[in-house]
Amino acid sequence: MVEIKNPLYDSVAVSTQSIHADAHLRVTADISAPISVTTTFDYAKDSVDGYNYGPDQRYTYSRDTTPVVAKTEAALSTLTEGFAVLYGSGLSAALAVLIEHKPKKLALGKCYFGIQNVIQQYQQLVGCVQVVGIECAFDGVDLVWIESPINPSGEVLDLCGYALRAHAAGALLVVDATLAPPPLSYPFRQGADIVVHSATKYLGGHCDLLAGVVVTKSAASVASLHQTRSTLGLGAGSLESWLLLRSLRTLSLRVVQQSRTAARLVALLESHRRAACATACHHPSAAELSLGRRIAAIHHASLQFSSCSGIAQSTCGFDVAKQHPNGFGAVFAVRFASKSQALFVARHLKLHRFATSLGGVESLVDWRHGWDASADPTLLRVSVGLESYDDLANDWKQALLALDTSEAAAAKL
């Protein structure tokens, strides 16, 4: 079988990788990869285990793999600087990692509650699995699982630091990089052993597919992951795989622009919050109070960076910009003074759809407490889409002013 990953594209730009990294698997004359909806394939004429798809590819049953799955994995492998295996969802990808490495003691950082649920299911199935926090010593830990950027705050962790701690303890480091896909971050460069993505989010990018990805540093582990995927039926369907491959063609264009817009919105909202704070040298105007006084905090990786004497400096003990050379991600969080204020703003934003999930071309705002009871009820998660920055900024302005007007009217009653 032809190698899924083509090293010829390792040194080209991300935008070129996105379009051409699967070209060596092309058999037909189609410019857009065809969707193979078949579940089974003819054997080769000379042998049941011979090549039956072009000169060097073999497919037998769609639960194992298909031509479009192979193409998608080829593109993902090159983009992520590893060896990618595609799954039906991000959660099934997470389960595959646990099944593959069978940890008995797992250190878990802040993460999506769905991952916590998968780990709990794994504990019930396996038994005697201990879960500790990443702030604890890693003595006896098999697997360290962190999310960076963190959902829902969009803040990032020191991957090099966690890699050093994990490896010193003999553990593997798993990084969920869903919120910062290539070219925003490359966790293997900071020492990660395994990278996972919910491809439903930025890799898919259009809110129209469910998929997950596990990326390893060596080709040797791919065969085992493929075997488990086939046995448990964890693979992605043909349509979802094709939709993902289509989305990867524009990955760099989308996520870089979304990240830039998010950083500008974060800076704007943080400026409104600061302008509404009275100091010895500043007395907020009525307009400044109207826009910013109900914003309690803004969270985003770009705010882990500060400017001192004109020189950008990290405020968190590691080089955030080096870890994220092409942007800090398009998810951030806004915390208000109350739950009612958060919900009011979510319902009065006009260009931000009030819905869960993230990573699509449309901006979304989500009240995470509605899904996760442990989430802060005063917090909104914002996923920035591809709309104009000016339009999104004006949308926030009108929603914040509407909140001010509403609360002023209520105070008079």
mmCIF file of C-alpha atoms in Angstrom:
data_model
loop_
_atom_site.group_PDB
_atom_site.id
_atom_site.type_symbol
_atom_site.label_atom_id
_atom_site.label_comp_id
_atom_site.label_asym_id
_atom_site.label_seq_id
_atom_site.Cartn_x
_atom_site.Cartn_y
_atom_site.Cartn_z
ATOM 1 C CA MET A 1 0.000 0.000 0.000
ATOM 2 C CA VAL A 2 1.296 3.444 -0.874
ATOM 3 C CA GLU A 3 2.452 5.556 2.065
ATOM 4 C CA ILE A 4 -0.379 7.792 3.225
ATOM 5 C CA LYS A 5 1.945 10.693 3.996
ATOM 6 C CA ASN A 6 3.917 12.200 1.110
ATOM 7 C CA PRO A 7 7.164 13.813 2.385
ATOM 8 C CA LEU A 8 7.419 15.895 -0.790
ATOM 9 C CA TYR A 9 4.991 18.383 0.754
ATOM 10 C CA ASP A 10 6.586 18.678 4.200
ATOM 11 C CA SER A 11 8.565 21.793 3.254
ATOM 12 C CA VAL A 12 5.922 23.798 1.388
ATOM 13 C CA ALA A 13 3.577 26.421 2.833
ATOM 14 C CA VAL A 14 0.489 25.382 4.774
ATOM 15 C CA SER A 15 -1.825 26.710 2.079
ATOM 16 C CA THR A 16 -0.043 24.499 -0.468
ATOM 17 C CA GLN A 17 -0.111 21.485 1.845
ATOM 18 C CA SER A 18 -3.859 21.894 2.299
ATOM 19 C CA ILE A 19 -4.447 21.586 -1.426
ATOM 20 C CA HIS A 20 -1.811 19.126 -2.609
ATOM 21 C CA ALA A 21 -0.757 16.870 0.284
ATOM 22 C CA ASP A 22 -3.054 14.053 -0.883
ATOM 23 C CA ALA A 23 -2.211 14.394 -4.595
ATOM 24 C CA HIS A 24 -0.151 11.174 -4.643
ATOM 25 C CA LEU A 25 -3.337 9.211 -3.866
ATOM 26 C CA ARG A 26 -5.268 10.611 -6.827
ATOM 27 C CA VAL A 27 -6.379 7.910 -9.248
ATOM 28 C CA THR A 28 -9.215 9.545 -11.186
ATOM 29 C CA ALA A 29 -9.264 12.727 -13.270
ATOM 30 C CA ASP A 30 -11.543 14.519 -10.794
ATOM 31 C CA ILE A 31 -10.204 17.865 -9.570
ATOM 32 C CA SER A 32 -12.365 17.685 -6.456
ATOM 33 C CA ALA A 33 -11.854 14.334 -4.721
ATOM 34 C CA PRO A 34 -14.786 11.976 -5.412
ATOM 35 C CA ILE A 35 -16.940 10.675 -2.555
ATOM 36 C CA SER A 36 -16.763 6.882 -2.381
ATOM 37 C CA VAL A 37 -20.110 5.805 -0.931
ATOM 38 C CA THR A 38 -19.529 2.097 -1.478
ATOM 39 C CA THR A 39 -19.086 -0.191 1.515
ATOM 40 C CA THR A 40 -17.126 -2.847 -0.393
ATOM 41 C CA PHE A 41 -14.620 -3.068 -3.248
ATOM 42 C CA ASP A 42 -13.769 -5.576 -5.991
ATOM 43 C CA TYR A 43 -10.737 -7.708 -5.247
ATOM 44 C CA ALA A 44 -7.787 -7.400 -7.594
ATOM 45 C CA LYS A 45 -7.991 -9.765 -10.558
ATOM 46 C CA ASP A 46 -4.838 -11.666 -9.733
ATOM 47 C CA SER A 47 -5.053 -11.832 -5.914
ATOM 48 C CA VAL A 48 -7.515 -11.062 -3.120
ATOM 49 C CA ASP A 49 -4.810 -9.058 -1.351
ATOM 50 C CA GLY A 50 -3.461 -7.311 -4.456
ATOM 51 C CA TYR A 51 -3.779 -3.648 -5.372
ATOM 52 C CA ASN A 52 -7.284 -2.893 -6.657
ATOM 53 C CA TYR A 53 -7.321 0.907 -6.748
ATOM 54 C CA GLY A 54 -4.700 2.367 -9.035
ATOM 55 C CA PRO A 55 -1.164 0.938 -9.129
ATOM 56 C CA ASP A 56 -0.420 0.975 -5.402
ATOM 57 C CA GLN A 57 -3.617 1.194 -3.310
ATOM 58 C CA ARG A 58 -5.881 -1.484 -1.878
ATOM 59 C CA TYR A 59 -9.337 -1.152 -0.320
ATOM 60 C CA THR A 60 -11.678 -3.943 0.791
ATOM 61 C CA TYR A 61 -14.311 -2.730 3.246
ATOM 62 C CA SER A 62 -15.308 0.801 4.236
ATOM 63 C CA ARG A 63 -15.140 0.155 7.981
ATOM 64 C CA ASP A 64 -11.376 -0.237 7.492
ATOM 65 C CA THR A 65 -10.819 2.738 5.193
ATOM 66 C CA THR A 66 -11.837 4.233 1.857
ATOM 67 C CA PRO A 67 -10.076 6.317 -0.781
ATOM 68 C CA VAL A 68 -11.541 9.576 0.551
ATOM 69 C CA VAL A 69 -10.590 8.703 4.150
ATOM 70 C CA ALA A 70 -7.042 7.953 2.993
ATOM 71 C CA LYS A 71 -6.847 11.291 1.181
ATOM 72 C CA THR A 72 -8.108 13.162 4.232
ATOM 73 C CA GLU A 73 -5.623 11.411 6.502
ATOM 74 C CA ALA A 74 -2.825 12.218 4.064
ATOM 75 C CA ALA A 75 -3.654 15.921 4.124
ATOM 76 C CA LEU A 76 -4.040 15.944 7.909
ATOM 77 C CA SER A 77 -0.752 14.102 8.417
ATOM 78 C CA THR A 78 1.206 16.665 6.470
ATOM 79 C CA LEU A 79 -0.583 19.642 7.995
ATOM 80 C CA THR A 80 -0.100 18.429 11.573
ATOM 81 C CA GLU A 81 3.514 17.268 11.101
ATOM 82 C CA GLY A 82 2.641 13.742 12.217
ATOM 83 C CA PHE A 83 0.634 10.690 11.232
ATOM 84 C CA ALA A 84 -3.114 11.229 11.421
ATOM 85 C CA VAL A 85 -5.932 8.741 11.982
ATOM 86 C CA LEU A 86 -9.487 9.907 11.321
ATOM 87 C CA TYR A 87 -12.475 9.119 13.572
ATOM 88 C CA GLY A 88 -16.210 9.729 13.609
ATOM 89 C CA SER A 89 -15.991 12.402 16.310
ATOM 90 C CA GLY A 90 -13.560 14.116 18.625
ATOM 91 C CA LEU A 91 -14.814 12.010 21.528
ATOM 92 C CA SER A 92 -14.268 8.734 19.666
ATOM 93 C CA ALA A 93 -10.752 9.948 18.882
ATOM 94 C CA ALA A 94 -10.197 10.564 22.597
ATOM 95 C CA LEU A 95 -11.482 7.087 23.431
ATOM 96 C CA ALA A 96 -9.095 5.607 20.859
ATOM 97 C CA VAL A 97 -6.128 7.222 22.621
ATOM 98 C CA LEU A 98 -7.176 5.708 25.950
ATOM 99 C CA ILE A 99 -7.702 2.266 24.430
ATOM 100 C CA GLU A 100 -4.349 2.435 22.659
ATOM 101 C CA HIS A 101 -2.275 3.467 25.676
ATOM 102 C CA LYS A 102 -4.325 1.953 28.530
ATOM 103 C CA PRO A 103 -3.338 4.455 31.239
ATOM 104 C CA LYS A 104 -3.699 3.416 34.870
ATOM 105 C CA LYS A 105 -3.019 6.909 36.194
ATOM 106 C CA LEU A 106 -3.947 9.971 34.170
ATOM 107 C CA ALA A 107 -3.188 13.636 34.871
ATOM 108 C CA LEU A 108 -5.978 15.796 33.447
ATOM 109 C CA GLY A 109 -6.038 19.553 32.955
ATOM 110 C CA LYS A 110 -8.986 21.857 32.350
ATOM 111 C CA CYS A 111 -10.836 20.505 29.365
ATOM 112 C CA TYR A 112 -14.096 20.103 27.510
ATOM 113 C CA PHE A 113 -16.610 18.264 29.683
ATOM 114 C CA GLY A 114 -17.133 15.691 26.931
ATOM 115 C CA ILE A 115 -13.536 14.517 27.376
ATOM 116 C CA GLN A 116 -14.172 14.157 31.098
ATOM 117 C CA ASN A 117 -17.202 11.994 30.286
ATOM 118 C CA VAL A 118 -15.128 9.762 27.984
ATOM 119 C CA ILE A 119 -12.506 9.305 30.697
ATOM 120 C CA GLN A 120 -15.235 8.403 33.185
ATOM 121 C CA GLN A 121 -16.570 5.787 30.755
ATOM 122 C CA TYR A 122 -13.048 4.420 30.364
ATOM 123 C CA GLN A 123 -12.726 4.208 34.161
ATOM 124 C CA GLN A 124 -15.980 2.258 34.383
ATOM 125 C CA LEU A 125 -14.867 -0.179 31.687
ATOM 126 C CA VAL A 126 -11.306 -0.714 32.905
ATOM 127 C CA GLY A 127 -11.522 -0.066 36.631
ATOM 128 C CA CYS A 128 -8.702 1.018 38.961
ATOM 129 C CA VAL A 129 -7.870 4.077 36.850
ATOM 130 C CA GLN A 130 -6.798 7.101 38.883
ATOM 131 C CA VAL A 131 -7.264 10.656 37.601
ATOM 132 C CA VAL A 132 -5.303 13.524 39.149
ATOM 133 C CA GLY A 133 -4.927 17.192 38.274
ATOM 134 C CA ILE A 134 -2.011 18.560 36.274
ATOM 135 C CA GLU A 135 -0.978 20.656 39.258
ATOM 136 C CA CYS A 136 -0.149 17.427 41.124
ATOM 137 C CA ALA A 137 3.152 15.570 40.979
ATOM 138 C CA PHE A 138 3.266 13.173 38.018
ATOM 139 C CA ASP A 139 4.572 10.228 40.046
ATOM 140 C CA GLY A 140 3.194 7.043 38.518
ATOM 141 C CA VAL A 141 1.285 8.939 35.811
ATOM 142 C CA ASP A 142 1.080 7.174 32.427
ATOM 143 C CA LEU A 143 -0.659 9.897 30.441
ATOM 144 C CA VAL A 144 -0.845 13.669 30.832
ATOM 145 C CA TRP A 145 -3.849 15.156 29.005
ATOM 146 C CA ILE A 146 -4.068 18.898 28.498
ATOM 147 C CA GLU A 147 -6.081 21.230 26.322
ATOM 148 C CA SER A 148 -4.364 24.253 24.802
ATOM 149 C CA PRO A 149 -5.932 26.660 24.056
ATOM 150 C CA ILE A 150 -8.382 25.888 26.843
ATOM 151 C CA ASN A 151 -12.104 25.667 26.188
ATOM 152 C CA PRO A 152 -13.868 28.047 26.883
ATOM 153 C CA SER A 153 -11.323 30.734 27.846
ATOM 154 C CA GLY A 154 -9.043 30.516 24.808
ATOM 155 C CA GLU A 155 -6.004 30.794 27.086
ATOM 156 C CA VAL A 156 -2.913 28.665 26.408
ATOM 157 C CA LEU A 157 -0.651 26.478 28.520
ATOM 158 C CA ASP A 158 3.127 26.075 28.498
ATOM 159 C CA LEU A 159 3.417 22.943 26.359
ATOM 160 C CA CYS A 160 7.205 22.716 26.700
ATOM 161 C CA GLY A 161 6.892 22.855 30.464
ATOM 162 C CA TYR A 162 4.284 20.100 30.597
ATOM 163 C CA ALA A 163 6.252 17.976 28.128
ATOM 164 C CA LEU A 164 9.341 18.181 30.355
ATOM 165 C CA ARG A 165 7.336 17.251 33.457
ATOM 166 C CA ALA A 166 5.531 14.397 31.729
ATOM 167 C CA HIS A 167 8.644 12.892 30.161
ATOM 168 C CA ALA A 168 10.602 13.180 33.402
ATOM 169 C CA ALA A 169 7.908 11.006 35.005
ATOM 170 C CA GLY A 170 7.906 8.534 32.097
ATOM 171 C CA ALA A 171 4.491 9.685 30.903
ATOM 172 C CA LEU A 172 3.181 10.614 27.478
ATOM 173 C CA LEU A 173 1.817 14.102 26.811
ATOM 174 C CA VAL A 174 -1.493 14.349 24.939
ATOM 175 C CA VAL A 175 -2.429 17.813 23.696
ATOM 176 C CA ASP A 176 -5.947 18.622 22.549
ATOM 177 C CA ALA A 177 -5.224 21.403 20.066
ATOM 178 C CA THR A 178 -8.764 21.719 18.711
ATOM 179 C CA LEU A 179 -8.881 25.488 19.277
ATOM 180 C CA ALA A 180 -5.571 26.150 17.511
ATOM 181 C CA PRO A 181 -5.120 23.926 14.441
ATOM 182 C CA PRO A 182 -2.264 24.456 11.984
ATOM 183 C CA PRO A 183 -0.921 26.973 11.198
ATOM 184 C CA LEU A 184 -1.733 28.458 14.631
ATOM 185 C CA SER A 185 0.076 25.797 16.647
ATOM 186 C CA TYR A 186 2.245 22.708 16.211
ATOM 187 C CA PRO A 187 2.327 20.888 19.580
ATOM 188 C CA PHE A 188 4.909 18.321 18.474
ATOM 189 C CA ARG A 189 7.432 21.158 18.287
ATOM 190 C CA GLN A 190 6.888 21.756 22.013
ATOM 191 C CA GLY A 191 7.297 18.086 22.943
ATOM 192 C CA ALA A 192 3.794 16.616 22.689
ATOM 193 C CA ASP A 193 3.640 12.875 22.022
ATOM 194 C CA ILE A 194 0.046 12.747 20.765
ATOM 195 C CA VAL A 195 -2.180 15.486 19.384
ATOM 196 C CA VAL A 196 -5.953 15.228 19.173
ATOM 197 C CA HIS A 197 -8.484 17.440 17.418
ATOM 198 C CA SER A 198 -12.214 17.616 17.253
ATOM 199 C CA ALA A 199 -12.258 18.051 13.488
ATOM 200 C CA THR A 200 -15.880 19.136 13.837
ATOM 201 C CA LYS A 201 -14.528 22.544 14.832
ATOM 202 C CA TYR A 202 -11.850 24.491 12.929
ATOM 203 C CA LEU A 203 -10.576 21.675 10.724
ATOM 204 C CA GLY A 204 -14.132 21.189 9.440
ATOM 205 C CA GLY A 205 -14.917 24.857 9.769
ATOM 206 C CA HIS A 206 -18.476 24.934 8.399
ATOM 207 C CA CYS A 207 -20.648 23.384 11.140
ATOM 208 C CA ASP A 208 -21.649 20.572 8.811
ATOM 209 C CA LEU A 209 -19.646 17.516 9.880
ATOM 210 C CA LEU A 210 -18.634 15.428 12.890
ATOM 211 C CA ALA A 211 -15.100 14.019 12.967
ATOM 212 C CA GLY A 212 -12.067 13.615 15.186
ATOM 213 C CA VAL A 213 -8.348 13.126 14.622
ATOM 214 C CA VAL A 214 -5.534 11.437 16.529
ATOM 215 C CA VAL A 215 -2.045 12.415 15.389
ATOM 216 C CA THR A 216 1.046 10.491 16.455
ATOM 217 C CA LYS A 217 4.734 11.132 15.897
ATOM 218 C CA SER A 218 5.479 7.776 14.277
ATOM 219 C CA ALA A 219 3.922 5.707 11.535
ATOM 220 C CA ALA A 220 4.353 2.544 13.624
ATOM 221 C CA SER A 221 1.372 3.301 15.874
ATOM 222 C CA VAL A 222 -0.998 4.008 12.981
ATOM 223 C CA ALA A 223 -1.602 0.331 12.178
ATOM 224 C CA SER A 224 -2.719 -0.372 15.743
ATOM 225 C CA LEU A 225 -4.998 2.677 15.801
ATOM 226 C CA HIS A 226 -6.510 1.645 12.458
ATOM 227 C CA GLN A 227 -7.139 -1.878 13.747
ATOM 228 C CA THR A 228 -8.940 -0.641 16.864
ATOM 229 C CA ARG A 229 -10.915 1.868 14.826
ATOM 230 C CA SER A 230 -12.116 -0.846 12.481
ATOM 231 C CA THR A 231 -12.916 -3.306 15.287
ATOM 232 C CA LEU A 232 -15.007 -0.802 17.249
ATOM 233 C CA GLY A 233 -16.512 0.958 14.241
ATOM 234 C CA LEU A 234 -15.145 4.362 15.264
ATOM 235 C CA GLY A 235 -14.382 5.618 11.759
ATOM 236 C CA ALA A 236 -15.780 8.634 9.942
ATOM 237 C CA GLY A 237 -18.278 8.179 7.130
ATOM 238 C CA SER A 238 -17.491 8.895 3.497
ATOM 239 C CA LEU A 239 -19.522 12.101 3.322
ATOM 240 C CA GLU A 240 -18.016 13.487 6.529
ATOM 241 C CA SER A 241 -14.516 12.611 5.325
ATOM 242 C CA TRP A 242 -15.126 14.348 2.019
ATOM 243 C CA LEU A 243 -16.558 17.433 3.723
ATOM 244 C CA LEU A 244 -13.485 17.564 5.941
ATOM 245 C CA LEU A 245 -11.107 17.242 3.006
ATOM 246 C CA ARG A 246 -12.990 20.065 1.260
ATOM 247 C CA SER A 247 -12.625 22.203 4.379
ATOM 248 C CA LEU A 248 -8.905 21.562 4.722
ATOM 249 C CA ARG A 249 -8.353 23.233 1.350
ATOM 250 C CA THR A 250 -9.096 26.625 2.967
ATOM 251 C CA LEU A 251 -7.839 25.908 6.495
ATOM 252 C CA SER A 252 -5.037 28.477 6.603
ATOM 253 C CA LEU A 253 -7.142 31.229 5.054
ATOM 254 C CA ARG A 254 -9.931 30.668 7.541
ATOM 255 C CA VAL A 255 -8.207 30.193 10.871
ATOM 256 C CA VAL A 256 -5.593 32.914 10.441
ATOM 257 C CA GLN A 257 -8.252 35.475 9.559
ATOM 258 C CA GLN A 258 -10.551 34.330 12.360
ATOM 259 C CA SER A 259 -7.694 34.530 14.837
ATOM 260 C CA ARG A 260 -6.773 38.068 13.751
ATOM 261 C CA THR A 261 -10.348 39.254 14.052
ATOM 262 C CA ALA A 262 -10.691 37.635 17.481
ATOM 263 C CA ALA A 263 -7.552 39.371 18.765
ATOM 264 C CA ARG A 264 -8.917 42.724 17.602
ATOM 265 C CA LEU A 265 -12.302 42.111 19.240
ATOM 266 C CA VAL A 266 -10.612 41.046 22.467
ATOM 267 C CA ALA A 267 -8.529 44.220 22.452
ATOM 268 C CA LEU A 268 -11.635 46.317 21.820
ATOM 269 C CA LEU A 269 -13.701 44.731 24.601
ATOM 270 C CA GLU A 270 -10.791 44.873 27.019
ATOM 271 C CA SER A 271 -10.377 48.571 26.223
ATOM 272 C CA HIS A 272 -14.081 49.123 26.992
ATOM 273 C CA ARG A 273 -13.685 47.282 30.298
ATOM 274 C CA ARG A 274 -10.608 49.274 31.286
ATOM 275 C CA ALA A 275 -12.107 52.609 30.223
ATOM 276 C CA ALA A 276 -15.043 52.011 32.564
ATOM 277 C CA CYS A 277 -12.742 51.560 35.581
ATOM 278 C CA ALA A 278 -12.182 54.664 37.670
ATOM 279 C CA THR A 279 -8.619 55.414 38.772
ATOM 280 C CA ALA A 280 -6.833 58.353 40.314
ATOM 281 C CA CYS A 281 -5.990 59.534 36.812
ATOM 282 C CA HIS A 282 -9.149 58.547 34.960
ATOM 283 C CA HIS A 283 -12.812 59.279 35.563
ATOM 284 C CA PRO A 284 -14.990 57.326 33.104
ATOM 285 C CA SER A 285 -17.432 59.223 30.946
ATOM 286 C CA ALA A 286 -21.072 58.186 30.671
ATOM 287 C CA ALA A 287 -20.342 56.664 27.248
ATOM 288 C CA GLU A 288 -17.416 54.664 28.614
ATOM 289 C CA LEU A 289 -19.525 53.394 31.496
ATOM 290 C CA SER A 290 -22.341 52.403 29.158
ATOM 291 C CA LEU A 291 -20.058 50.168 27.103
ATOM 292 C CA GLY A 292 -17.714 48.676 29.655
ATOM 293 C CA ARG A 293 -18.914 48.684 33.233
ATOM 294 C CA ARG A 294 -20.739 45.365 33.045
ATOM 295 C CA ILE A 295 -17.783 43.484 31.546
ATOM 296 C CA ALA A 296 -16.087 41.795 34.498
ATOM 297 C CA ALA A 297 -13.253 40.138 32.565
ATOM 298 C CA ILE A 298 -12.029 39.085 29.128
ATOM 299 C CA HIS A 299 -10.090 35.843 28.640
ATOM 300 C CA HIS A 300 -7.907 35.065 25.615
ATOM 301 C CA ALA A 301 -4.349 34.026 24.830
ATOM 302 C CA SER A 302 -3.619 37.465 23.390
ATOM 303 C CA LEU A 303 -4.146 38.906 26.885
ATOM 304 C CA GLN A 304 -1.443 36.599 28.217
ATOM 305 C CA PHE A 305 0.819 39.015 26.401
ATOM 306 C CA SER A 306 1.526 42.509 27.676
ATOM 307 C CA SER A 307 3.417 45.488 26.311
ATOM 308 C CA CYS A 308 6.216 46.907 28.431
ATOM 309 C CA SER A 309 8.246 49.857 27.124
ATOM 310 C CA GLY A 310 7.187 48.944 23.609
ATOM 311 C CA ILE A 311 8.472 45.360 23.943
ATOM 312 C CA ALA A 312 5.985 42.502 23.934
ATOM 313 C CA GLN A 313 6.431 40.347 27.013
ATOM 314 C CA SER A 314 4.688 37.221 28.241
ATOM 315 C CA THR A 315 2.733 37.572 31.466
ATOM 316 C CA CYS A 316 2.566 33.831 32.131
ATOM 317 C CA GLY A 317 6.172 32.625 32.331
ATOM 318 C CA PHE A 318 6.635 31.252 28.796
ATOM 319 C CA ASP A 319 6.804 32.548 25.239
ATOM 320 C CA VAL A 320 3.192 32.549 24.095
ATOM 321 C CA ALA A 321 4.014 34.021 20.683
ATOM 322 C CA LYS A 322 6.651 31.365 19.942
ATOM 323 C CA GLN A 323 4.149 28.640 20.755
ATOM 324 C CA HIS A 324 1.518 30.355 18.556
ATOM 325 C CA PRO A 325 3.487 32.034 15.771
ATOM 326 C CA ASN A 326 0.525 32.654 13.474
ATOM 327 C CA GLY A 327 -2.224 33.664 15.884
ATOM 328 C CA PHE A 328 -3.725 32.932 19.258
ATOM 329 C CA GLY A 329 -6.968 31.307 18.170
ATOM 330 C CA ALA A 330 -10.465 32.603 17.504
ATOM 331 C CA VAL A 331 -12.160 31.606 20.772
ATOM 332 C CA PHE A 332 -12.350 33.934 23.740
ATOM 333 C CA ALA A 333 -14.568 34.366 26.797
ATOM 334 C CA VAL A 334 -16.371 37.371 28.245
ATOM 335 C CA ARG A 335 -17.450 37.359 31.879
ATOM 336 C CA PHE A 336 -20.207 39.689 33.064
ATOM 337 C CA ALA A 337 -21.317 40.822 36.496
ATOM 338 C CA SER A 338 -24.320 38.494 36.471
ATOM 339 C CA LYS A 339 -25.913 35.545 34.692
ATOM 340 C CA SER A 340 -28.791 37.703 33.468
ATOM 341 C CA GLN A 341 -26.391 40.158 31.847
ATOM 342 C CA ALA A 342 -24.557 37.366 30.031
ATOM 343 C CA LEU A 343 -27.797 35.923 28.674
ATOM 344 C CA PHE A 344 -29.098 39.355 27.681
ATOM 345 C CA VAL A 345 -25.998 40.056 25.582
ATOM 346 C CA ALA A 346 -26.057 36.583 24.016
ATOM 347 C CA ARG A 347 -29.663 37.128 22.923
ATOM 348 C CA HIS A 348 -29.106 40.666 21.641
ATOM 349 C CA LEU A 349 -26.044 40.055 19.477
ATOM 350 C CA LYS A 350 -27.303 40.022 15.901
ATOM 351 C CA LEU A 351 -24.321 38.726 13.910
ATOM 352 C CA HIS A 352 -23.256 36.173 16.512
ATOM 353 C CA ARG A 353 -25.550 33.153 16.446
ATOM 354 C CA PHE A 354 -26.595 32.059 19.942
ATOM 355 C CA ALA A 355 -25.640 28.404 19.670
ATOM 356 C CA THR A 356 -23.152 25.887 20.938
ATOM 357 C CA SER A 357 -20.008 24.617 19.177
ATOM 358 C CA LEU A 358 -17.250 26.687 17.604
ATOM 359 C CA GLY A 359 -14.938 26.959 14.626
ATOM 360 C CA GLY A 360 -17.459 27.717 11.888
ATOM 361 C CA VAL A 361 -17.374 30.536 9.364
ATOM 362 C CA GLU A 362 -20.213 32.214 11.267
ATOM 363 C CA SER A 363 -19.555 33.808 14.664
ATOM 364 C CA LEU A 364 -21.169 31.977 17.573
ATOM 365 C CA VAL A 365 -21.777 32.917 21.192
ATOM 366 C CA ASP A 366 -22.490 30.194 23.740
ATOM 367 C CA TRP A 367 -23.610 30.192 27.371
ATOM 368 C CA ARG A 368 -21.580 27.207 28.533
ATOM 369 C CA HIS A 369 -23.423 26.845 31.836
ATOM 370 C CA GLY A 370 -26.401 25.587 29.860
ATOM 371 C CA TRP A 371 -24.367 22.512 28.856
ATOM 372 C CA ASP A 372 -21.943 22.192 31.734
ATOM 373 C CA ALA A 373 -23.225 22.893 35.246
ATOM 374 C CA SER A 374 -19.669 23.474 36.450
ATOM 375 C CA ALA A 375 -19.171 26.353 33.996
ATOM 376 C CA ASP A 376 -19.372 29.948 35.203
ATOM 377 C CA PRO A 377 -22.992 31.138 34.625
ATOM 378 C CA THR A 378 -21.761 34.700 34.027
ATOM 379 C CA LEU A 379 -19.471 33.666 31.159
ATOM 380 C CA LEU A 380 -20.058 33.686 27.409
ATOM 381 C CA ARG A 381 -17.797 31.801 25.014
ATOM 382 C CA VAL A 382 -17.286 33.551 21.696
ATOM 383 C CA SER A 383 -16.198 31.795 18.518
ATOM 384 C CA VAL A 384 -15.252 34.362 15.890
ATOM 385 C CA GLY A 385 -16.176 33.653 12.298
ATOM 386 C CA LEU A 386 -15.262 35.254 8.994
ATOM 387 C CA GLU A 387 -17.467 38.321 9.174
ATOM 388 C CA SER A 388 -15.953 41.799 8.929
ATOM 389 C CA TYR A 389 -14.258 43.000 12.115
ATOM 390 C CA ASP A 390 -16.050 46.340 11.891
ATOM 391 C CA ASP A 391 -19.434 44.645 11.663
ATOM 392 C CA LEU A 392 -18.707 42.360 14.604
ATOM 393 C CA ALA A 393 -17.388 45.278 16.659
ATOM 394 C CA ASN A 394 -20.557 47.249 15.951
ATOM 395 C CA ASP A 395 -22.613 44.199 16.904
ATOM 396 C CA TRP A 396 -20.955 44.093 20.326
ATOM 397 C CA LYS A 397 -21.419 47.831 20.739
ATOM 398 C CA GLN A 398 -25.162 47.704 20.086
ATOM 399 C CA ALA A 399 -25.634 44.690 22.394
ATOM 400 C CA LEU A 400 -23.703 46.332 25.256
ATOM 401 C CA LEU A 401 -25.605 49.590 24.812
ATOM 402 C CA ALA A 402 -28.892 47.681 24.750
ATOM 403 C CA LEU A 403 -27.911 46.047 28.053
ATOM 404 C CA ASP A 404 -27.114 49.434 29.569
ATOM 405 C CA THR A 405 -30.433 50.880 28.397
ATOM 406 C CA SER A 406 -32.374 47.885 29.698
ATOM 407 C CA GLU A 407 -30.800 47.977 33.135
ATOM 408 C CA ALA A 408 -31.171 51.754 33.382
ATOM 409 C CA ALA A 409 -34.886 51.428 32.617
ATOM 410 C CA ALA A 410 -35.280 48.616 35.131
ATOM 411 C CA ALA A 411 -33.586 50.727 37.814
ATOM 412 C CA LYS A 412 -36.246 53.435 37.388
ATOM 413 C CA LEU A 413 -39.131 51.060 38.064
#
